[in-house]
PDB file of C-alpha atoms in Angstrom:
ATOM      1  CA  UNK A   1     103.836 121.985  97.950  1.00 73.00           C
ATOM      2  CA  UNK A   2     107.593 121.395  97.921  1.00 93.00           C
ATOM      3  CA  UNK A   3     109.324 121.896  94.572  1.00 96.00           C
ATOM      4  CA  UNK A   4     111.534 118.950  93.586  1.00 97.00           C
ATOM      5  CA  UNK A   5     113.006 120.413  90.392  1.00 98.00           C
ATOM      6  CA  UNK A   6     113.228 124.095  89.519  1.00 98.00           C
ATOM      7  CA  UNK A   7     114.622 125.370  86.215  1.00 98.00           C
ATOM      8  CA  UNK A   8     115.003 129.081  85.544  1.00 98.00           C
ATOM      9  CA  UNK A   9     115.763 130.618  82.134  1.00 98.00           C
ATOM     10  CA  UNK A  10     117.825 127.631  81.022  1.00 98.00           C
ATOM     11  CA  UNK A  11     119.811 128.023  77.818  1.00 97.00           C
ATOM     12  CA  UNK A  12     121.753 125.288  76.003  1.00 97.00           C
ATOM     13  CA  UNK A  13     123.987 126.140  73.043  1.00 96.00           C
ATOM     14  CA  UNK A  14     125.898 123.761  70.764  1.00 94.00           C
ATOM     15  CA  UNK A  15     128.464 125.830  68.848  1.00 90.00           C
ATOM     16  CA  UNK A  16     126.144 128.498  67.421  1.00 89.00           C
ATOM     17  CA  UNK A  17     122.932 126.455  67.594  1.00 95.00           C
ATOM     18  CA  UNK A  18     120.639 127.394  70.483  1.00 96.00           C
ATOM     19  CA  UNK A  19     118.919 124.167  71.530  1.00 96.00           C
ATOM     20  CA  UNK A  20     117.126 125.618  74.580  1.00 97.00           C
ATOM     21  CA  UNK A  21     116.050 129.247  74.819  1.00 97.00           C
ATOM     22  CA  UNK A  22     115.441 130.515  78.360  1.00 96.00           C
ATOM     23  CA  UNK A  23     113.144 127.673  79.457  1.00 97.00           C
ATOM     24  CA  UNK A  24     111.716 127.745  82.986  1.00 97.00           C
ATOM     25  CA  UNK A  25     109.603 125.256  84.924  1.00 96.00           C
ATOM     26  CA  UNK A  26     108.936 123.982  88.434  1.00 97.00           C
ATOM     27  CA  UNK A  27     108.021 120.358  89.132  1.00 98.00           C
ATOM     28  CA  UNK A  28     106.391 119.583  92.450  1.00 97.00           C
ATOM     29  CA  UNK A  29     107.539 116.762  94.689  1.00 96.00           C
ATOM     30  CA  UNK A  30     105.695 113.556  93.782  1.00 96.00           C
ATOM     31  CA  UNK A  31     104.389 115.003  90.515  1.00 97.00           C
ATOM     32  CA  UNK A  32     104.691 113.493  87.048  1.00 97.00           C
ATOM     33  CA  UNK A  33     105.442 116.305  84.590  1.00 98.00           C
ATOM     34  CA  UNK A  34     105.452 115.801  80.814  1.00 97.00           C
ATOM     35  CA  UNK A  35     107.411 117.413  77.985  1.00 97.00           C
ATOM     36  CA  UNK A  36     105.937 117.090  74.490  1.00 95.00           C
ATOM     37  CA  UNK A  37     106.763 118.428  71.054  1.00 93.00           C
ATOM     38  CA  UNK A  38     108.031 117.372  67.665  1.00 91.00           C
ATOM     39  CA  UNK A  39     111.557 116.039  67.122  1.00 90.00           C
ATOM     40  CA  UNK A  40     114.117 118.776  67.720  1.00 91.00           C
ATOM     41  CA  UNK A  41     111.836 120.769  70.015  1.00 94.00           C
ATOM     42  CA  UNK A  42     114.336 120.609  72.889  1.00 95.00           C
ATOM     43  CA  UNK A  43     112.489 118.281  75.237  1.00 95.00           C
ATOM     44  CA  UNK A  44     115.231 115.628  75.469  1.00 95.00           C
ATOM     45  CA  UNK A  45     117.886 118.352  75.623  1.00 97.00           C
ATOM     46  CA  UNK A  46     116.158 119.707  78.721  1.00 97.00           C
ATOM     47  CA  UNK A  47     116.444 116.334  80.469  1.00 97.00           C
ATOM     48  CA  UNK A  48     120.059 115.958  79.390  1.00 96.00           C
ATOM     49  CA  UNK A  49     120.862 119.419  80.753  1.00 97.00           C
ATOM     50  CA  UNK A  50     119.436 118.464  84.143  1.00 97.00           C
ATOM     51  CA  UNK A  51     121.468 115.239  84.085  1.00 96.00           C
ATOM     52  CA  UNK A  52     124.670 117.115  83.224  1.00 95.00           C
ATOM     53  CA  UNK A  53     124.854 115.685  79.696  1.00 95.00           C
ATOM     54  CA  UNK A  54     124.258 118.935  77.783  1.00 95.00           C
ATOM     55  CA  UNK A  55     126.217 122.214  77.984  1.00 94.00           C
ATOM     56  CA  UNK A  56     124.298 124.828  79.979  1.00 96.00           C
ATOM     57  CA  UNK A  57     125.331 128.316  78.919  1.00 95.00           C
ATOM     58  CA  UNK A  58     122.892 130.295  81.079  1.00 96.00           C
ATOM     59  CA  UNK A  59     120.182 129.837  83.678  1.00 97.00           C
ATOM     60  CA  UNK A  60     119.940 127.728  86.810  1.00 97.00           C
ATOM     61  CA  UNK A  61     118.766 124.292  87.947  1.00 98.00           C
ATOM     62  CA  UNK A  62     117.770 123.468  91.529  1.00 97.00           C
ATOM     63  CA  UNK A  63     117.125 119.923  92.783  1.00 97.00           C
ATOM     64  CA  UNK A  64     115.338 119.594  96.117  1.00 95.00           C
ATOM     65  CA  UNK A  65     116.311 123.164  96.946  1.00 94.00           C
ATOM     66  CA  UNK A  66     120.005 122.796  96.083  1.00 95.00           C
ATOM     67  CA  UNK A  67     121.530 124.801  93.219  1.00 96.00           C
ATOM     68  CA  UNK A  68     123.450 122.645  90.729  1.00 95.00           C
ATOM     69  CA  UNK A  69     126.863 123.612  89.422  1.00 92.00           C
ATOM     70  CA  UNK A  70     128.380 122.764  86.057  1.00 89.00           C
ATOM     71  CA  UNK A  71     129.280 119.202  87.053  1.00 91.00           C
ATOM     72  CA  UNK A  72     127.217 116.460  88.699  1.00 93.00           C
ATOM     73  CA  UNK A  73     128.583 114.628  91.727  1.00 92.00           C
ATOM     74  CA  UNK A  74     127.585 111.387  93.431  1.00 92.00           C
ATOM     75  CA  UNK A  75     125.162 113.252  95.689  1.00 92.00           C
ATOM     76  CA  UNK A  76     123.254 114.398  92.596  1.00 95.00           C
ATOM     77  CA  UNK A  77     123.027 110.914  91.092  1.00 93.00           C
ATOM     78  CA  UNK A  78     121.775 109.507  94.376  1.00 93.00           C
ATOM     79  CA  UNK A  79     118.809 111.894  94.004  1.00 96.00           C
ATOM     80  CA  UNK A  80     118.292 111.952  90.228  1.00 97.00           C
ATOM     81  CA  UNK A  81     118.469 109.090  87.743  1.00 96.00           C
ATOM     82  CA  UNK A  82     117.676 108.936  84.030  1.00 96.00           C
ATOM     83  CA  UNK A  83     116.078 106.192  81.933  1.00 94.00           C
ATOM     84  CA  UNK A  84     116.978 106.489  78.260  1.00 90.00           C
ATOM     85  CA  UNK A  85     114.955 105.804  75.144  1.00 85.00           C
ATOM     86  CA  UNK A  86     116.957 102.924  73.715  1.00 80.00           C
ATOM     87  CA  UNK A  87     117.007  99.791  75.898  1.00 73.00           C
ATOM     88  CA  UNK A  88     119.390  98.184  73.396  1.00 74.00           C
ATOM     89  CA  UNK A  89     122.045 100.878  73.673  1.00 79.00           C
ATOM     90  CA  UNK A  90     121.815 101.830  77.352  1.00 79.00           C
ATOM     91  CA  UNK A  91     123.048  98.494  78.781  1.00 85.00           C
ATOM     92  CA  UNK A  92     126.642  97.264  78.488  1.00 87.00           C
ATOM     93  CA  UNK A  93     126.554  94.163  76.241  1.00 87.00           C
ATOM     94  CA  UNK A  94     129.393  92.401  78.102  1.00 89.00           C
ATOM     95  CA  UNK A  95     127.973  92.814  81.588  1.00 92.00           C
ATOM     96  CA  UNK A  96     125.407  90.581  83.233  1.00 95.00           C
ATOM     97  CA  UNK A  97     122.318  92.084  84.819  1.00 95.00           C
ATOM     98  CA  UNK A  98     123.952  91.412  88.189  1.00 96.00           C
ATOM     99  CA  UNK A  99     127.025  93.453  87.227  1.00 95.00           C
ATOM    100  CA  UNK A 100     124.897  96.262  85.779  1.00 95.00           C
ATOM    101  CA  UNK A 101     123.039  96.597  89.077  1.00 96.00           C
ATOM    102  CA  UNK A 102     126.068  96.063  91.310  1.00 96.00           C
ATOM    103  CA  UNK A 103     128.180  98.794  89.698  1.00 95.00           C
ATOM    104  CA  UNK A 104     126.176 101.843  90.899  1.00 95.00           C
ATOM    105  CA  UNK A 105     125.920 100.327  94.382  1.00 95.00           C
ATOM    106  CA  UNK A 106     129.702  99.914  94.514  1.00 95.00           C
ATOM    107  CA  UNK A 107     130.343 103.450  93.224  1.00 93.00           C
ATOM    108  CA  UNK A 108     128.061 104.954  95.868  1.00 94.00           C
ATOM    109  CA  UNK A 109     129.261 102.709  98.684  1.00 93.00           C
ATOM    110  CA  UNK A 110     125.955 100.956  99.404  1.00 92.00           C
ATOM    111  CA  UNK A 111     125.932  97.847 101.573  1.00 88.00           C
ATOM    112  CA  UNK A 112     123.482  94.918 101.482  1.00 91.00           C
ATOM    113  CA  UNK A 113     124.095  94.572  97.750  1.00 94.00           C
ATOM    114  CA  UNK A 114     122.525  91.113  97.484  1.00 94.00           C
ATOM    115  CA  UNK A 115     119.310  92.302  99.090  1.00 94.00           C
ATOM    116  CA  UNK A 116     119.194  95.501  97.033  1.00 95.00           C
ATOM    117  CA  UNK A 117     119.756  93.720  93.717  1.00 96.00           C
ATOM    118  CA  UNK A 118     117.075  91.146  94.456  1.00 95.00           C
ATOM    119  CA  UNK A 119     114.625  93.827  95.543  1.00 94.00           C
ATOM    120  CA  UNK A 120     115.261  95.860  92.378  1.00 95.00           C
ATOM    121  CA  UNK A 121     114.678  92.850  90.120  1.00 95.00           C
ATOM    122  CA  UNK A 122     111.523  91.866  91.976  1.00 94.00           C
ATOM    123  CA  UNK A 123     110.217  95.423  91.831  1.00 94.00           C
ATOM    124  CA  UNK A 124     110.433  95.540  88.031  1.00 94.00           C
ATOM    125  CA  UNK A 125     108.905  92.086  87.631  1.00 93.00           C
ATOM    126  CA  UNK A 126     111.976  90.127  86.551  1.00 93.00           C
ATOM    127  CA  UNK A 127     113.079  88.079  89.547  1.00 86.00           C
ATOM    128  CA  UNK A 128     116.279  86.198  90.287  1.00 89.00           C
ATOM    129  CA  UNK A 129     116.212  84.057  87.128  1.00 92.00           C
ATOM    130  CA  UNK A 130     117.304  87.110  85.096  1.00 94.00           C
ATOM    131  CA  UNK A 131     120.161  88.098  87.370  1.00 95.00           C
ATOM    132  CA  UNK A 132     123.036  86.469  85.489  1.00 95.00           C
ATOM    133  CA  UNK A 133     121.799  86.970  81.942  1.00 95.00           C
ATOM    134  CA  UNK A 134     123.432  89.280  79.417  1.00 93.00           C
ATOM    135  CA  UNK A 135     121.481  92.017  77.665  1.00 90.00           C
ATOM    136  CA  UNK A 136     121.464  90.130  74.338  1.00 91.00           C
ATOM    137  CA  UNK A 137     119.553  87.349  76.112  1.00 94.00           C
ATOM    138  CA  UNK A 138     116.716  89.739  77.011  1.00 92.00           C
ATOM    139  CA  UNK A 139     113.794  91.123  75.035  1.00 91.00           C
ATOM    140  CA  UNK A 140     113.415  94.875  74.551  1.00 89.00           C
ATOM    141  CA  UNK A 141     110.870  95.121  77.344  1.00 90.00           C
ATOM    142  CA  UNK A 142     113.072  93.109  79.704  1.00 92.00           C
ATOM    143  CA  UNK A 143     116.056  95.328  78.906  1.00 92.00           C
ATOM    144  CA  UNK A 144     114.048  98.429  79.717  1.00 92.00           C
ATOM    145  CA  UNK A 145     112.957  96.842  82.995  1.00 93.00           C
ATOM    146  CA  UNK A 146     116.638  96.292  83.826  1.00 94.00           C
ATOM    147  CA  UNK A 147     117.341  99.945  82.968  1.00 94.00           C
ATOM    148  CA  UNK A 148     114.531 100.997  85.320  1.00 95.00           C
ATOM    149  CA  UNK A 149     115.877  98.693  88.051  1.00 95.00           C
ATOM    150  CA  UNK A 150     119.326 100.248  87.630  1.00 95.00           C
ATOM    151  CA  UNK A 151     117.820 103.721  87.991  1.00 95.00           C
ATOM    152  CA  UNK A 152     115.844 102.736  91.093  1.00 95.00           C
ATOM    153  CA  UNK A 153     118.579 100.845  92.907  1.00 96.00           C
ATOM    154  CA  UNK A 154     120.149 104.028  94.337  1.00 94.00           C
ATOM    155  CA  UNK A 155     116.731 105.063  95.706  1.00 95.00           C
ATOM    156  CA  UNK A 156     116.512 108.432  93.919  1.00 96.00           C
ATOM    157  CA  UNK A 157     113.650 110.860  94.441  1.00 97.00           C
ATOM    158  CA  UNK A 158     113.496 112.030  90.799  1.00 98.00           C
ATOM    159  CA  UNK A 159     113.430 110.005  87.577  1.00 98.00           C
ATOM    160  CA  UNK A 160     114.100 111.622  84.195  1.00 98.00           C
ATOM    161  CA  UNK A 161     112.351 109.496  81.558  1.00 97.00           C
ATOM    162  CA  UNK A 162     113.409 110.124  77.965  1.00 95.00           C
ATOM    163  CA  UNK A 163     110.886 108.360  75.694  1.00 92.00           C
ATOM    164  CA  UNK A 164     111.133 105.240  77.900  1.00 90.00           C
ATOM    165  CA  UNK A 165     108.731 103.130  75.811  1.00 86.00           C
ATOM    166  CA  UNK A 166     109.019 104.472  72.252  1.00 83.00           C
ATOM    167  CA  UNK A 167     111.367 101.662  71.128  1.00 76.00           C
ATOM    168  CA  UNK A 168     109.016  98.947  72.414  1.00 82.00           C
ATOM    169  CA  UNK A 169     106.053  97.114  70.915  1.00 84.00           C
ATOM    170  CA  UNK A 170     102.638  98.496  71.855  1.00 82.00           C
ATOM    171  CA  UNK A 171     101.736  95.675  74.260  1.00 82.00           C
ATOM    172  CA  UNK A 172     105.111  95.927  75.998  1.00 88.00           C
ATOM    173  CA  UNK A 173     104.790  99.722  76.177  1.00 90.00           C
ATOM    174  CA  UNK A 174     101.641  99.372  78.274  1.00 89.00           C
ATOM    175  CA  UNK A 175     103.358  96.945  80.660  1.00 91.00           C
ATOM    176  CA  UNK A 176     106.342  99.256  81.182  1.00 91.00           C
ATOM    177  CA  UNK A 177     104.144 102.332  81.656  1.00 93.00           C
ATOM    178  CA  UNK A 178     102.044 100.500  84.240  1.00 93.00           C
ATOM    179  CA  UNK A 179     105.251  99.445  85.990  1.00 93.00           C
ATOM    180  CA  UNK A 180     106.507 103.036  86.089  1.00 95.00           C
ATOM    181  CA  UNK A 181     103.200 104.295  87.460  1.00 95.00           C
ATOM    182  CA  UNK A 182     103.210 101.624  90.178  1.00 94.00           C
ATOM    183  CA  UNK A 183     106.796 102.451  91.137  1.00 95.00           C
ATOM    184  CA  UNK A 184     105.978 106.159  91.326  1.00 96.00           C
ATOM    185  CA  UNK A 185     103.066 105.526  93.670  1.00 95.00           C
ATOM    186  CA  UNK A 186     104.977 103.070  95.849  1.00 94.00           C
ATOM    187  CA  UNK A 187     108.095 105.228  96.174  1.00 94.00           C
ATOM    188  CA  UNK A 188     106.415 108.642  95.934  1.00 96.00           C
ATOM    189  CA  UNK A 189     108.794 109.583  93.124  1.00 97.00           C
ATOM    190  CA  UNK A 190     108.883 112.696  90.975  1.00 98.00           C
ATOM    191  CA  UNK A 191     108.863 112.055  87.209  1.00 98.00           C
ATOM    192  CA  UNK A 192     109.846 114.308  84.331  1.00 98.00           C
ATOM    193  CA  UNK A 193     108.821 112.431  81.194  1.00 97.00           C
ATOM    194  CA  UNK A 194     109.563 113.164  77.546  1.00 96.00           C
ATOM    195  CA  UNK A 195     107.304 111.609  74.929  1.00 91.00           C
ATOM    196  CA  UNK A 196     106.083 112.316  71.419  1.00 86.00           C
ATOM    197  CA  UNK A 197     102.995 110.232  72.264  1.00 87.00           C
ATOM    198  CA  UNK A 198     100.347 112.562  73.666  1.00 89.00           C
ATOM    199  CA  UNK A 199      98.299 109.597  74.880  1.00 88.00           C
ATOM    200  CA  UNK A 200     101.204 108.432  77.041  1.00 90.00           C
ATOM    201  CA  UNK A 201     101.640 111.900  78.531  1.00 92.00           C
ATOM    202  CA  UNK A 202      97.906 112.246  79.213  1.00 91.00           C
ATOM    203  CA  UNK A 203      97.918 108.874  80.982  1.00 90.00           C
ATOM    204  CA  UNK A 204     101.127 109.334  82.979  1.00 94.00           C
ATOM    205  CA  UNK A 205     101.347 113.047  83.821  1.00 95.00           C
ATOM    206  CA  UNK A 206      99.371 115.629  85.775  1.00 95.00           C
ATOM    207  CA  UNK A 207     100.847 118.628  83.964  1.00 96.00           C
ATOM    208  CA  UNK A 208     102.887 119.168  80.830  1.00 96.00           C
ATOM    209  CA  UNK A 209     104.812 121.683  78.779  1.00 97.00           C
ATOM    210  CA  UNK A 210     104.512 121.855  74.997  1.00 96.00           C
ATOM    211  CA  UNK A 211     107.815 122.781  73.337  1.00 96.00           C
ATOM    212  CA  UNK A 212     108.853 123.971  69.882  1.00 96.00           C
ATOM    213  CA  UNK A 213     112.253 125.119  68.657  1.00 96.00           C
ATOM    214  CA  UNK A 214     113.772 125.015  72.132  1.00 96.00           C
ATOM    215  CA  UNK A 215     111.071 127.213  73.672  1.00 97.00           C
ATOM    216  CA  UNK A 216     107.897 126.798  75.686  1.00 97.00           C
ATOM    217  CA  UNK A 217     104.709 127.018  73.617  1.00 96.00           C
ATOM    218  CA  UNK A 218     102.200 126.539  76.413  1.00 96.00           C
ATOM    219  CA  UNK A 219     101.678 124.760  79.704  1.00 96.00           C
ATOM    220  CA  UNK A 220      98.660 122.549  80.325  1.00 95.00           C
ATOM    221  CA  UNK A 221      96.967 120.226  82.746  1.00 94.00           C
ATOM    222  CA  UNK A 222      96.777 116.693  81.354  1.00 90.00           C
ATOM    223  CA  UNK A 223      92.991 116.982  81.381  1.00 89.00           C
ATOM    224  CA  UNK A 224      93.223 119.979  79.036  1.00 91.00           C
ATOM    225  CA  UNK A 225      95.055 117.822  76.520  1.00 85.00           C
ATOM    226  CA  UNK A 226      92.460 115.060  76.810  1.00 83.00           C
ATOM    227  CA  UNK A 227      89.591 117.509  76.227  1.00 89.00           C
ATOM    228  CA  UNK A 228      91.499 119.549  73.598  1.00 88.00           C
ATOM    229  CA  UNK A 229      91.264 122.647  75.746  1.00 91.00           C
ATOM    230  CA  UNK A 230      94.426 124.194  74.294  1.00 93.00           C
ATOM    231  CA  UNK A 231      95.298 127.759  73.343  1.00 92.00           C
ATOM    232  CA  UNK A 232      97.961 127.462  70.644  1.00 94.00           C
ATOM    233  CA  UNK A 233      97.665 126.268  67.046  1.00 94.00           C
ATOM    234  CA  UNK A 234     100.910 124.324  67.369  1.00 93.00           C
ATOM    235  CA  UNK A 235      99.421 122.208  70.152  1.00 93.00           C
ATOM    236  CA  UNK A 236      96.261 121.645  68.120  1.00 92.00           C
ATOM    237  CA  UNK A 237      98.408 120.444  65.222  1.00 91.00           C
ATOM    238  CA  UNK A 238     100.197 118.013  67.537  1.00 91.00           C
ATOM    239  CA  UNK A 239      96.830 116.651  68.628  1.00 90.00           C
ATOM    240  CA  UNK A 240      95.724 116.185  65.018  1.00 88.00           C
ATOM    241  CA  UNK A 241      99.028 114.517  64.122  1.00 85.00           C
ATOM    242  CA  UNK A 242      98.719 112.155  67.091  1.00 80.00           C
ATOM    243  CA  UNK A 243      95.504 110.762  65.602  1.00 74.00           C
ATOM    244  CA  UNK A 244      97.453 109.357  62.675  1.00 61.00           C
ATOM    245  CA  UNK A 245      96.412 108.982  59.063  1.00 47.00           C
ATOM    246  CA  UNK A 246      92.713 109.280  58.289  1.00 48.00           C
ATOM    247  CA  UNK A 247      91.613 108.209  54.792  1.00 49.00           C
ATOM    248  CA  UNK A 248      89.537 110.803  52.983  1.00 50.00           C
ATOM    249  CA  UNK A 249      86.063 110.092  51.640  1.00 43.00           C
TER     250      UNK A 249
END
């Protein structure tokens, strides 16, 4: 199967702190691949490195067979888009939803802007009534739907999802995850998803990488996580922690 995203021995260094240590992975076209680990494990840094938002000091990244350089151009962003964790901070507070969706279309020279904006809003379940609202007039779930619409409007083939539901209430989380899964099926997208919630990763992803301290711990099928068929103690501890507090007898 065709590889959509290939990362080879990627290293990210901030001053003297090594945030990623020679991480490699290959994500197949149309696959949903998960990255899990505790805070500071390097999973979000990996996404940011792909997006050009973290300093890569060594290694290589290939998108759809094309080697990436140090900077990201418009051609890259037409193929790869990122949805961030915080729906409150990722949208400009002084821009309407219409302006937020129009801006990437204008930058990339797309025509039929009216049709594209309406399609994007319909696809994420908002509709035209939300088009001229500001972000402060939206709930957290609605803001994240706008962020997803903005990512989809350029018709990318890969979405980088950095904890896309962790800032949302549980009921809204389920709605947004179902939306993402529907969009992936409809558009045959490739997902790389970061989450601390192992249940989310098991539900959304076919394969995953467990990370600790900027390194790979192990790689699993989602079914292995569900059945606890794991090899490393660190992964077992993550599974126990994901169950939450259990009162002793």
